[in-house]
Short mmCIF file of C-alpha atoms in Angstrom, two decimals:
data_model
loop_
_atom_site.label_atom_id
_atom_site.label_comp_id
_atom_site.label_asym_id
_atom_site.label_seq_id
_atom_site.Cartn_x
_atom_site.Cartn_y
_atom_site.Cartn_z
CA MET A 281 -15.25 -11.15 -16.65
CA LYS A 282 -13.80 -11.61 -13.17
CA MET A 283 -11.51 -14.57 -12.70
CA ILE A 284 -10.30 -16.33 -9.55
CA ASP A 285 -6.72 -17.60 -9.78
CA LYS A 286 -4.90 -17.94 -6.50
CA LYS A 287 -1.76 -19.38 -8.11
CA TYR A 288 -1.39 -16.44 -10.45
CA CYS A 289 -2.08 -13.90 -7.72
CA MET A 290 0.55 -15.39 -5.43
CA SER A 291 3.21 -15.23 -8.12
CA SER A 292 2.20 -11.78 -9.29
CA TYR A 293 2.43 -10.38 -5.73
CA LEU A 294 5.84 -11.94 -5.12
CA ALA A 295 7.23 -10.78 -8.46
CA PHE A 296 5.70 -7.30 -8.70
CA ARG A 297 4.33 -6.54 -5.20
CA TYR A 298 0.85 -6.17 -6.61
CA ILE A 299 -1.71 -8.12 -8.68
CA GLU A 300 -0.93 -6.93 -12.19
CA LYS A 301 -4.08 -8.23 -13.90
CA GLN A 302 -6.97 -6.05 -12.84
CA ASP A 303 -9.60 -8.73 -13.56
CA VAL A 304 -7.97 -11.54 -11.54
CA ASP A 305 -8.39 -12.06 -7.76
CA PHE A 306 -7.27 -14.48 -5.06
CA PHE A 307 -10.72 -15.61 -3.90
CA ASP A 308 -14.43 -15.13 -4.48
CA GLY A 309 -15.72 -11.96 -2.91
CA LEU A 310 -12.42 -10.10 -3.12
CA LYS A 311 -11.58 -7.30 -5.50
CA HIS A 312 -8.14 -5.68 -5.57
CA GLU A 313 -8.06 -2.08 -6.66
CA LEU A 314 -5.17 -0.23 -8.27
CA ILE A 315 -4.64 3.52 -8.19
CA PRO A 316 -6.43 5.50 -10.91
CA ILE A 317 -4.09 7.12 -13.44
CA PRO A 318 -4.33 10.93 -13.48
CA ASP A 319 -6.07 12.42 -16.53
CA SER A 320 -3.58 13.83 -19.01
CA ASP A 321 -5.35 17.18 -19.03
CA ARG A 322 -4.48 17.58 -15.30
CA LEU A 323 -0.74 17.22 -15.88
CA THR A 324 1.71 20.12 -16.17
CA PHE A 325 5.01 19.79 -18.06
CA VAL A 326 8.12 21.29 -16.49
CA LYS A 327 11.59 21.99 -17.86
CA THR A 328 13.51 23.52 -15.01
CA ALA A 329 13.74 23.64 -11.22
CA ASP A 330 12.01 27.07 -11.42
CA ASP A 331 9.10 25.43 -13.23
CA ILE A 332 8.77 22.78 -10.55
CA ASP A 333 8.89 25.37 -7.77
CA ARG A 334 6.21 27.50 -9.41
CA GLU A 335 3.89 24.57 -10.16
CA LEU A 336 4.22 23.08 -6.66
CA GLN A 337 3.28 26.43 -5.19
CA LYS A 338 0.15 26.44 -7.38
CA VAL A 339 -0.86 22.98 -6.11
CA PHE A 340 -0.59 24.17 -2.50
CA GLU A 341 -2.66 27.25 -3.28
CA THR A 342 -5.52 24.97 -4.23
CA MET A 343 -5.47 23.47 -0.75
CA LYS A 344 -5.73 26.66 1.25
CA GLY A 345 -8.18 26.34 4.09
CA GLU A 346 -7.41 22.68 4.75
CA LYS A 347 -5.47 21.50 7.74
CA LEU A 348 -2.47 19.85 6.06
CA GLY A 349 -0.07 17.20 7.32
CA ILE A 350 2.96 15.80 5.57
CA CYS A 351 4.82 12.49 5.71
CA LEU A 352 8.28 14.00 6.29
CA SER A 353 11.32 11.81 5.81
CA GLY A 354 15.01 12.72 5.61
CA GLY A 355 14.96 12.76 1.81
CA MET A 356 14.67 15.55 -0.76
CA ASP A 357 11.12 15.08 -2.00
CA SER A 358 9.20 15.63 1.27
CA ALA A 359 11.74 18.25 2.37
CA ILE A 360 10.93 20.36 -0.68
CA LEU A 361 7.19 20.00 -0.13
CA ALA A 362 7.66 21.08 3.52
CA SER A 363 8.93 24.41 2.31
CA TYR A 364 5.39 25.35 1.15
CA MET A 365 3.82 24.27 4.45
CA ARG A 366 4.83 26.66 7.23
CA GLY A 367 2.80 26.05 10.40
CA CYS A 368 1.48 22.68 9.25
CA ASP A 369 1.93 19.32 10.90
CA ALA A 370 4.72 16.91 9.89
CA TYR A 371 4.78 13.19 10.65
CA THR A 372 8.10 11.40 10.71
CA PHE A 373 8.44 7.63 11.18
CA ARG A 374 10.54 6.61 14.20
CA PHE A 375 11.47 2.97 14.52
CA LEU A 376 12.91 0.75 17.25
CA GLY A 377 12.80 3.41 19.91
CA GLY A 378 14.60 5.96 17.71
CA ASN A 379 17.72 3.84 17.30
CA TYR A 380 17.15 3.18 13.61
CA GLN A 381 18.36 5.63 10.93
CA GLN A 382 19.16 8.42 13.38
CA GLU A 383 20.70 10.53 10.60
CA GLU A 384 17.38 10.40 8.75
CA LEU A 385 15.52 11.56 11.84
CA ALA A 386 17.98 14.42 12.32
CA ARG A 387 17.41 15.68 8.76
CA ALA A 388 13.64 15.53 9.14
CA GLU A 389 13.97 17.53 12.39
CA TYR A 390 16.10 20.09 10.54
CA TYR A 391 13.58 20.46 7.71
CA ALA A 392 10.68 20.92 10.12
CA SER A 393 12.54 23.47 12.16
CA TYR A 394 13.78 25.38 9.05
CA TYR A 395 10.23 25.98 7.80
CA GLY A 396 8.37 26.05 11.09
CA LEU A 397 6.42 22.82 10.87
CA ASN A 398 5.00 21.07 13.94
CA LEU A 399 6.90 17.77 13.99
CA HIS A 400 5.20 14.64 15.31
CA TYR A 401 6.86 11.24 15.53
CA VAL A 402 5.00 8.13 14.44
CA ASP A 403 6.53 5.50 16.70
CA ILE A 404 6.52 2.14 14.97
CA ASP A 405 7.60 -1.28 16.11
CA TRP A 406 6.75 -4.82 15.00
CA ASN A 407 3.62 -4.89 17.19
CA THR A 408 2.17 -1.76 15.57
CA VAL A 409 3.01 -3.14 12.10
CA LYS A 410 1.14 -6.37 12.86
CA SER A 411 -1.84 -4.52 14.28
CA TYR A 412 -2.39 -2.34 11.19
CA LEU A 413 -1.57 -5.05 8.64
CA PRO A 414 -4.95 -6.87 8.51
CA ALA A 415 -6.91 -3.68 7.69
CA VAL A 416 -4.78 -2.78 4.67
CA MET A 417 -4.81 -6.39 3.37
CA ARG A 418 -8.61 -6.61 3.65
CA ALA A 419 -9.02 -3.28 1.88
CA LYS A 420 -6.66 -4.26 -0.92
CA GLY A 421 -7.94 -7.80 -1.29
CA ALA A 422 -4.31 -8.85 -1.53
CA PRO A 423 -1.04 -8.89 0.44
CA VAL A 424 0.56 -5.48 0.68
CA HIS A 425 3.79 -3.52 0.50
CA SER A 426 5.66 -3.23 3.82
CA ILE A 427 5.08 0.52 4.00
CA GLU A 428 1.30 0.23 4.09
CA PRO A 429 0.77 -0.58 7.78
CA GLN A 430 3.01 2.32 8.84
CA LEU A 431 1.29 4.69 6.38
CA LEU A 432 -2.04 3.75 7.92
CA GLN A 433 -0.69 4.34 11.42
CA ALA A 434 0.58 7.77 10.38
CA ALA A 435 -2.75 8.64 8.71
CA MET A 436 -4.71 7.63 11.83
CA GLN A 437 -2.40 9.67 14.07
CA ALA A 438 -2.78 12.71 11.79
CA LYS A 439 -6.53 12.25 11.68
CA ALA A 440 -6.68 12.28 15.49
CA ASP A 441 -4.76 15.59 15.37
CA GLY A 442 -7.43 17.12 13.11
CA VAL A 443 -5.48 16.93 9.85
CA THR A 444 -7.85 16.87 6.86
CA ARG A 445 -5.36 16.13 4.07
CA MET A 446 -1.95 14.45 3.98
CA ILE A 447 0.85 15.45 1.60
CA VAL A 448 3.31 12.91 0.23
CA GLY A 449 6.19 13.05 -2.24
CA GLU A 450 6.07 9.49 -3.41
CA SER A 451 6.15 9.82 -7.20
CA SER A 452 9.15 12.16 -7.54
CA ASP A 453 11.67 9.31 -7.87
CA LEU A 454 9.97 7.82 -10.84
CA LEU A 455 9.15 11.09 -12.62
CA PHE A 456 12.47 12.87 -12.21
CA GLY A 457 15.09 10.10 -12.54
CA GLY A 458 15.49 8.88 -8.98
CA MET A 459 15.40 5.19 -9.82
CA ASP A 460 19.11 5.36 -10.60
CA GLN A 461 19.83 1.64 -10.26
CA LEU A 462 17.12 0.73 -12.75
CA LEU A 463 18.30 3.58 -15.02
CA ALA A 464 21.95 2.56 -14.75
CA LYS A 465 22.19 1.07 -18.27
CA ASP A 466 20.28 0.01 -21.34
CA TRP A 467 19.05 -3.41 -20.37
CA THR A 468 18.54 -6.63 -22.22
CA LEU A 469 15.11 -8.07 -21.52
CA ALA A 470 16.58 -11.03 -19.65
CA ASP A 471 18.82 -8.93 -17.43
CA PHE A 472 16.11 -6.41 -16.63
CA GLN A 473 13.63 -9.12 -15.74
CA LYS A 474 16.16 -10.68 -13.35
CA ARG A 475 17.00 -7.27 -11.82
CA TYR A 476 13.41 -6.00 -11.52
CA ILE A 477 11.50 -8.96 -10.06
CA PHE A 478 11.22 -8.42 -6.32
CA LEU A 479 11.05 -12.11 -5.36
CA ASP A 480 11.23 -14.90 -7.91
CA PRO A 481 8.15 -17.05 -7.27
CA SER A 482 10.01 -20.21 -8.42
CA LEU A 483 12.34 -19.89 -5.46
CA VAL A 484 9.65 -20.24 -2.85
CA LEU A 485 6.36 -21.51 -4.29
CA ASN A 486 5.58 -25.14 -5.09
CA GLU A 487 3.49 -24.16 -8.14
CA PRO A 488 4.72 -20.77 -9.45
CA ASP A 489 3.26 -19.06 -12.46
CA ASP A 490 5.51 -17.60 -15.15
CA MET A 491 5.62 -13.79 -14.87
CA SER A 492 7.68 -13.17 -18.00
CA TYR A 493 4.59 -12.18 -19.99
CA LEU A 494 4.68 -8.67 -18.48
CA PHE A 495 8.26 -8.03 -19.64
CA GLU A 496 7.46 -9.39 -23.09
CA ARG A 497 5.00 -6.50 -23.64
CA TYR A 498 8.00 -4.16 -23.69
CA ARG A 499 10.42 -6.27 -25.73
CA GLN A 500 12.56 -4.47 -28.30
CA GLY A 501 14.49 -7.25 -29.97
CA GLU A 502 16.83 -8.62 -27.26
CA ASN A 503 16.37 -5.47 -25.22
CA ILE A 504 13.46 -3.92 -23.34
CA ASP A 505 11.83 -0.48 -23.25
CA PHE A 506 12.56 -0.22 -19.55
CA LEU A 507 11.49 3.42 -19.30
CA SER A 508 7.99 2.62 -20.46
CA PHE A 509 7.93 -0.46 -18.25
CA MET A 510 8.74 1.66 -15.22
CA ASP A 511 6.20 4.32 -16.15
CA ASP A 512 3.44 1.73 -16.53
CA VAL A 513 4.31 -0.95 -13.97
CA PHE A 514 6.37 0.55 -11.15
CA SER A 515 4.16 3.62 -10.91
CA ILE A 516 1.08 1.51 -10.23
CA GLU A 517 2.84 -0.72 -7.73
CA SER A 518 4.27 2.14 -5.75
CA SER A 519 1.42 4.61 -5.75
CA SER A 520 -1.24 1.95 -5.03
CA SER A 521 0.28 1.47 -1.59
CA TYR A 522 -0.45 5.10 -0.64
CA TYR A 523 -3.86 4.97 -2.28
CA ASN A 524 -4.83 1.89 -0.26
CA ALA A 525 -3.40 2.89 3.13
CA PHE A 526 -4.84 6.39 3.13
CA GLY A 527 -8.13 5.05 1.83
CA VAL A 528 -8.42 2.69 4.82
CA ALA A 529 -7.89 5.69 7.11
CA ASP A 530 -10.46 7.74 5.12
CA MET A 531 -7.76 10.37 4.82
CA PRO A 532 -7.57 12.42 1.61
CA TYR A 533 -4.04 12.85 0.33
CA THR A 534 -2.19 14.68 -2.41
CA ASP A 535 1.10 13.94 -4.09
CA PRO A 536 1.95 17.28 -5.79
CA TYR A 537 4.70 15.70 -7.91
CA ALA A 538 2.18 13.28 -9.45
CA LEU A 539 0.62 16.24 -11.33
CA LEU A 540 3.94 17.09 -13.08
CA ARG A 541 5.82 15.58 -15.98
CA MET A 542 9.21 16.39 -17.48
CA ALA A 543 8.83 18.27 -20.76
CA ASP A 544 12.20 17.01 -22.02
CA ALA A 545 13.40 13.42 -22.13
CA LEU A 546 15.22 12.32 -19.02
CA ASP A 547 18.95 12.96 -19.36
CA LEU A 548 20.25 9.44 -18.67
CA ASN A 549 23.88 10.60 -18.92
CA ARG A 550 23.40 12.90 -15.97
CA VAL A 551 21.58 10.22 -13.98
CA ARG A 552 24.29 7.66 -14.75
CA ASN A 553 27.08 10.03 -13.76
CA GLY A 554 26.09 10.90 -10.23
CA GLU A 555 23.10 13.27 -10.77
CA PRO A 556 19.90 11.31 -10.18
CA LYS A 557 16.93 13.66 -9.92
CA TYR A 558 19.07 16.57 -11.12
CA LEU A 559 16.14 19.01 -11.26
CA ILE A 560 14.96 18.05 -7.78
CA ARG A 561 18.53 18.30 -6.45
CA GLU A 562 18.79 21.82 -7.80
CA LEU A 563 15.50 22.82 -6.14
CA MET A 564 16.55 21.12 -2.90
CA HIS A 565 19.73 23.21 -2.80
CA ARG A 566 17.69 26.38 -3.19
CA LYS A 567 15.32 25.47 -0.44
CA TYR A 568 18.07 24.39 2.01
CA PRO A 569 21.23 26.25 0.96
CA ASP A 570 23.07 25.62 4.26
CA ILE A 571 23.26 21.82 4.02
CA PRO A 572 24.50 19.30 1.48
CA VAL A 573 21.90 17.75 -0.76
CA PRO A 574 21.27 14.29 0.74
CA ASN A 575 21.58 11.08 -1.20
CA LYS A 576 18.36 9.41 -2.22
CA VAL A 577 17.09 6.98 0.42
CA PRO A 578 13.98 4.79 0.36
CA MET A 579 11.25 5.27 2.96
CA PRO A 580 12.75 3.62 6.06
CA ARG A 581 11.39 0.36 7.45
CA PRO A 582 13.61 -1.99 9.47
CA VAL A 583 12.48 -5.21 7.85
CA ASP A 584 15.87 -6.83 8.23
CA ALA A 585 15.54 -6.45 12.01
CA TYR A 586 11.93 -7.63 12.03
CA PHE A 587 12.76 -10.85 10.19
CA LYS A 588 16.25 -11.55 11.47
CA ASP A 589 15.23 -14.78 13.20
CA TRP A 590 12.15 -15.66 11.11
CA LYS A 591 12.24 -19.32 10.00
CA GLY A 592 10.06 -18.82 6.92
CA PRO A 593 6.54 -19.71 5.79
CA LYS A 594 4.92 -23.02 6.75
CA ARG A 595 1.85 -23.25 4.53
CA HIS A 596 1.60 -25.94 1.85
CA GLU A 597 1.84 -23.44 -1.00
CA PHE A 598 5.47 -22.74 -0.06
CA LYS A 599 8.43 -25.03 -0.53
CA LYS A 600 9.72 -26.86 2.50
CA ASP A 601 13.00 -25.97 4.15
CA ILE A 602 13.54 -22.71 2.26
CA ASP A 603 17.03 -21.29 2.89
CA MET A 604 15.99 -17.97 4.34
CA SER A 605 19.57 -16.62 4.40
CA GLN A 606 19.41 -15.90 0.69
CA PHE A 607 16.61 -13.34 1.04
CA THR A 608 16.51 -9.68 2.03
CA GLY A 609 14.23 -8.37 4.75
CA ASN A 610 11.84 -7.00 2.11
CA GLN A 611 11.64 -10.39 0.42
CA LYS A 612 10.99 -12.07 3.74
CA TRP A 613 8.22 -9.53 4.33
CA GLN A 614 6.57 -10.58 1.08
CA MET A 615 6.58 -14.28 2.10
CA TYR A 616 5.30 -13.42 5.58
CA CYS A 617 2.59 -11.08 4.28
CA LEU A 618 1.42 -13.56 1.64
CA GLU A 619 1.20 -16.28 4.28
CA GLN A 620 -0.78 -14.04 6.65
CA PHE A 621 -3.16 -13.08 3.87
CA LEU A 622 -3.79 -16.73 2.94
CA ASN A 623 -4.43 -17.54 6.60
CA MET A 624 -7.13 -14.86 6.69
CA TYR A 625 -9.03 -16.10 3.64
CA ASP A 626 -8.00 -19.74 3.19
CA PRO A 627 -6.94 -21.14 6.58
CA GLU A 628 -5.33 -24.53 6.58
CA PRO A 629 -6.92 -27.41 8.54
CA GLY A 630 -6.42 -26.87 12.26
CA TYR A 631 -6.01 -23.11 11.93
CA THR A 632 -8.80 -21.46 13.96
CA ILE A 633 -10.13 -17.95 13.47
CA GLY A 634 -12.04 -16.50 16.44
CA TYR A 635 -14.42 -13.57 16.58
CA THR A 636 -15.90 -11.48 19.35
CA THR A 637 -17.46 -8.03 19.58
CA GLY A 638 -18.16 -5.35 22.14
CA VAL A 639 -18.33 -1.65 22.93
CA PHE A 640 -15.16 -1.80 24.97
CA ASP A 641 -15.95 1.54 26.65
CA LEU A 642 -13.86 2.50 29.70
CA PHE A 643 -11.60 -0.48 29.02
CA HIS A 644 -11.20 -2.62 32.15
CA ILE A 645 -10.01 -6.04 33.43
CA GLY A 646 -13.22 -7.72 32.30
CA HIS A 647 -12.53 -6.77 28.72
CA LEU A 648 -8.95 -7.93 29.01
CA ASN A 649 -10.01 -11.30 30.47
CA LEU A 650 -12.46 -11.83 27.62
CA LEU A 651 -9.82 -11.15 24.97
CA ARG A 652 -7.18 -13.21 26.76
CA LYS A 653 -9.51 -16.25 27.06
CA ALA A 654 -10.66 -15.90 23.43
CA LYS A 655 -7.14 -15.77 22.11
CA ALA A 656 -6.27 -18.90 24.10
CA GLN A 657 -8.87 -20.75 22.05
CA CYS A 658 -7.91 -19.63 18.53
CA ASP A 659 -4.94 -18.87 16.32
CA TYR A 660 -6.24 -15.59 15.02
CA LEU A 661 -8.61 -13.31 16.97
CA ILE A 662 -10.80 -10.72 15.20
CA VAL A 663 -12.50 -8.19 17.44
CA GLY A 664 -15.42 -6.06 16.31
CA VAL A 665 -15.79 -2.70 18.08
CA SER A 666 -19.24 -1.13 18.03
CA THR A 667 -19.57 2.27 16.42
CA ASP A 668 -20.96 5.21 18.38
CA GLN A 669 -24.10 5.04 16.21
CA LEU A 670 -24.65 1.36 17.01
CA VAL A 671 -24.20 1.97 20.73
CA GLY A 672 -26.77 4.74 20.50
CA TYR A 673 -29.54 2.47 19.21
CA LYS A 674 -30.35 1.51 22.84
CA ASN A 675 -30.28 5.15 23.93
CA LYS A 676 -26.84 4.58 25.45
CA HIS A 677 -23.76 6.70 24.96
CA ALA A 678 -20.14 5.57 24.92
CA VAL A 679 -17.84 7.72 27.09
CA ILE A 680 -14.85 7.02 24.87
CA PRO A 681 -15.27 7.91 21.16
CA PHE A 682 -15.29 5.06 18.62
CA ASP A 683 -11.87 5.74 17.03
CA GLU A 684 -10.20 5.81 20.45
CA ARG A 685 -11.98 2.67 21.62
CA LYS A 686 -10.82 0.95 18.42
CA ALA A 687 -7.24 2.17 18.95
CA ILE A 688 -7.26 0.82 22.52
CA VAL A 689 -8.39 -2.64 21.49
CA ASN A 690 -5.96 -2.60 18.58
CA SER A 691 -3.12 -2.21 21.08
CA ILE A 692 -4.02 -5.33 23.06
CA VAL A 693 -1.48 -8.10 22.56
CA TYR A 694 -4.17 -10.84 22.37
CA VAL A 695 -5.93 -9.13 19.41
CA ASP A 696 -4.84 -9.91 15.85
CA GLU A 697 -7.34 -7.71 14.01
CA VAL A 698 -9.84 -5.00 14.90
CA VAL A 699 -12.85 -4.40 12.68
CA THR A 700 -15.81 -2.06 12.78
CA GLN A 701 -19.15 -3.41 14.03
CA ASP A 702 -21.85 -1.18 12.61
CA ASN A 703 -24.75 -3.63 12.86
CA MET A 704 -25.72 -6.67 14.93
CA ASP A 705 -25.99 -9.16 12.05
CA LYS A 706 -23.64 -11.98 13.01
CA MET A 707 -24.17 -13.91 9.79
CA GLU A 708 -23.08 -10.88 7.81
CA ALA A 709 -19.94 -10.76 9.96
CA TRP A 710 -19.29 -14.44 9.27
CA GLN A 711 -19.64 -13.90 5.54
CA LYS A 712 -16.93 -11.19 5.79
CA TYR A 713 -14.48 -12.94 8.17
CA HIS A 714 -15.26 -16.68 7.97
CA PHE A 715 -14.45 -17.34 11.62
CA HIS A 716 -14.66 -20.76 13.25
CA LYS A 717 -15.50 -19.74 16.81
CA MET A 718 -17.48 -16.83 18.18
CA PHE A 719 -16.94 -15.75 21.81
CA VAL A 720 -19.88 -14.28 23.76
CA GLY A 721 -20.60 -13.25 27.32
CA ASP A 722 -22.60 -15.90 29.21
CA ASP A 723 -25.35 -13.47 30.19
CA TRP A 724 -26.74 -14.03 26.67
CA LYS A 725 -26.72 -17.80 26.91
CA GLY A 726 -30.15 -19.39 26.61
CA THR A 727 -31.93 -16.25 25.36
CA ALA A 728 -34.22 -16.61 22.34
CA LYS A 729 -32.04 -14.29 20.26
CA TRP A 730 -28.82 -16.15 20.92
CA ASN A 731 -30.38 -19.58 20.62
CA LYS A 732 -31.35 -18.50 17.09
CA ILE A 733 -27.85 -17.16 16.40
CA GLU A 734 -26.29 -20.31 17.83
CA ALA A 735 -28.38 -22.46 15.45
CA GLU A 736 -27.47 -20.25 12.43
CA MET A 737 -23.79 -20.44 13.30
CA ALA A 738 -23.92 -24.19 13.72
CA ASP A 739 -25.25 -24.45 10.17
CA VAL A 740 -21.99 -22.90 8.86
CA GLY A 741 -19.78 -24.82 11.25
CA VAL A 742 -19.18 -22.03 13.80
CA LYS A 743 -19.01 -22.92 17.49
CA LEU A 744 -20.25 -20.41 20.06
CA VAL A 745 -18.14 -20.20 23.21
CA TYR A 746 -19.69 -18.45 26.26
CA PHE A 747 -17.44 -16.75 28.77
CA PRO A 748 -18.47 -15.49 32.23
CA TYR A 749 -18.02 -11.77 32.77
CA THR A 750 -15.58 -10.65 35.45
CA LYS A 751 -17.72 -10.18 38.54
CA GLY A 752 -17.90 -6.74 40.07
CA THR A 753 -16.41 -4.96 37.06
CA SER A 754 -18.27 -3.33 34.17
CA SER A 755 -18.10 -0.12 32.16
CA THR A 756 -21.53 0.83 33.52
CA LEU A 757 -20.35 0.38 37.11
CA ILE A 758 -17.18 2.34 36.47
CA ASN A 759 -19.14 5.21 34.93
CA GLN A 760 -21.64 5.20 37.82
CA THR A 761 -18.77 5.29 40.30
CA LEU A 762 -17.17 8.20 38.51
CA ASN A 763 -20.50 10.09 38.45
CA ASN A 764 -20.94 9.48 42.18
CA LEU A 765 -17.43 10.78 42.84
CA ARG A 766 -18.08 13.83 40.71
CA ASP A 767 -21.34 14.53 42.52
CA GLY A 768 -19.55 14.20 45.89
CA ASP A 769 -16.89 16.63 44.84
CA LYS A 770 -19.31 19.39 43.84
CA GLY A 771 -18.69 22.55 45.78
CA LYS A 772 -15.11 21.65 46.64
CA TYR A 773 -13.57 23.61 43.85
#
């Protein structure tokens, strides 16, 4: 039976970066989804670097005929996968104008060049992170990991390039001994709990829930079966981020490492003496014999820079006057993301969510004026962009395709969230987004249709605000002008 427990969900997200109990959600109408565990009969057990090489090649043979792209970082895992992908597209995250982790960028460039991949940069800054964040939170029904907005951005960029399947190497760390800090010793339960929890809820929440129950499942006297804990808990937390982000983009993806398992027990002595991922390191050396095997690095994201001057959360669920200097950038992200999620679904008094829709074809100053005026009257502006199919119901045709129109609106500074409008039912939209104001062009004011909508909205406490269109400017007029110019130019070329 489904349960609603906001307090538990807040604490679980802060402690584990996901909602651990599958049957518990933040609010009515939400359902968080965790990644499905691969069937055991699909797994292949490997003993050596040769085994891994052979089995990875088999995985790629099953994807022949697809246009593949890869999330290529400066680390070993994606570099190895790139060796099976000559001529494919590679997508490398580039932050802060390229001034962040330049060594990582240089390695990714080397890998792409070595195996003849077409390298594309995914340029990310705080504005792009914020623009992609709402979509991944709505899809997950929960706050998200800080990599999810950038994964969605990469997936959308690859999709625009015609890529039909993305390749990632996310699970290699867990499967082959890359989590060297968590594998550094045999832990007592108390020490492992303190080390593993990402952000202790008791430090920031007024009413935290106790998360120790999850560690107790793996208790062995005073110690803990930390290997099983990581297999069961960390694998879900980490892989669910990819599952969610690529799902929002409607982009199939494959993690070839996820289909492998080590046949022999992990050699903890080797891991603890400077050889994390020893089988992967050996394969990396074979694939790139001319360079040193790089140290393991997490997927880059400059959260420390993003939150350098952030003063902390303000909602009532959080403690007042939190000393933000004690937290890392990733921990600040979790507080920020949780607060943004709560604002979406449980806004505090005085916090106003606005909503408007449109085709936004041949984007012009009239569109910009509408969005600017709307944002001036709300704290959070949601914009619905009509699909090509919806535009076509009046025998019209958008010049700019839907995905491009949506990307254009998503880049506007006044817009907090872009959603898909695939029907004209405004009450259905309200049930999804629970906005307080709806902004409409004044050419609809007083019509029978909008008088009815206005009355329905008033019943749920929504105010309709009518804006005048910018005189002399419209997408139709722009298109007519372009057609006239084209007709006048016939015969000149």
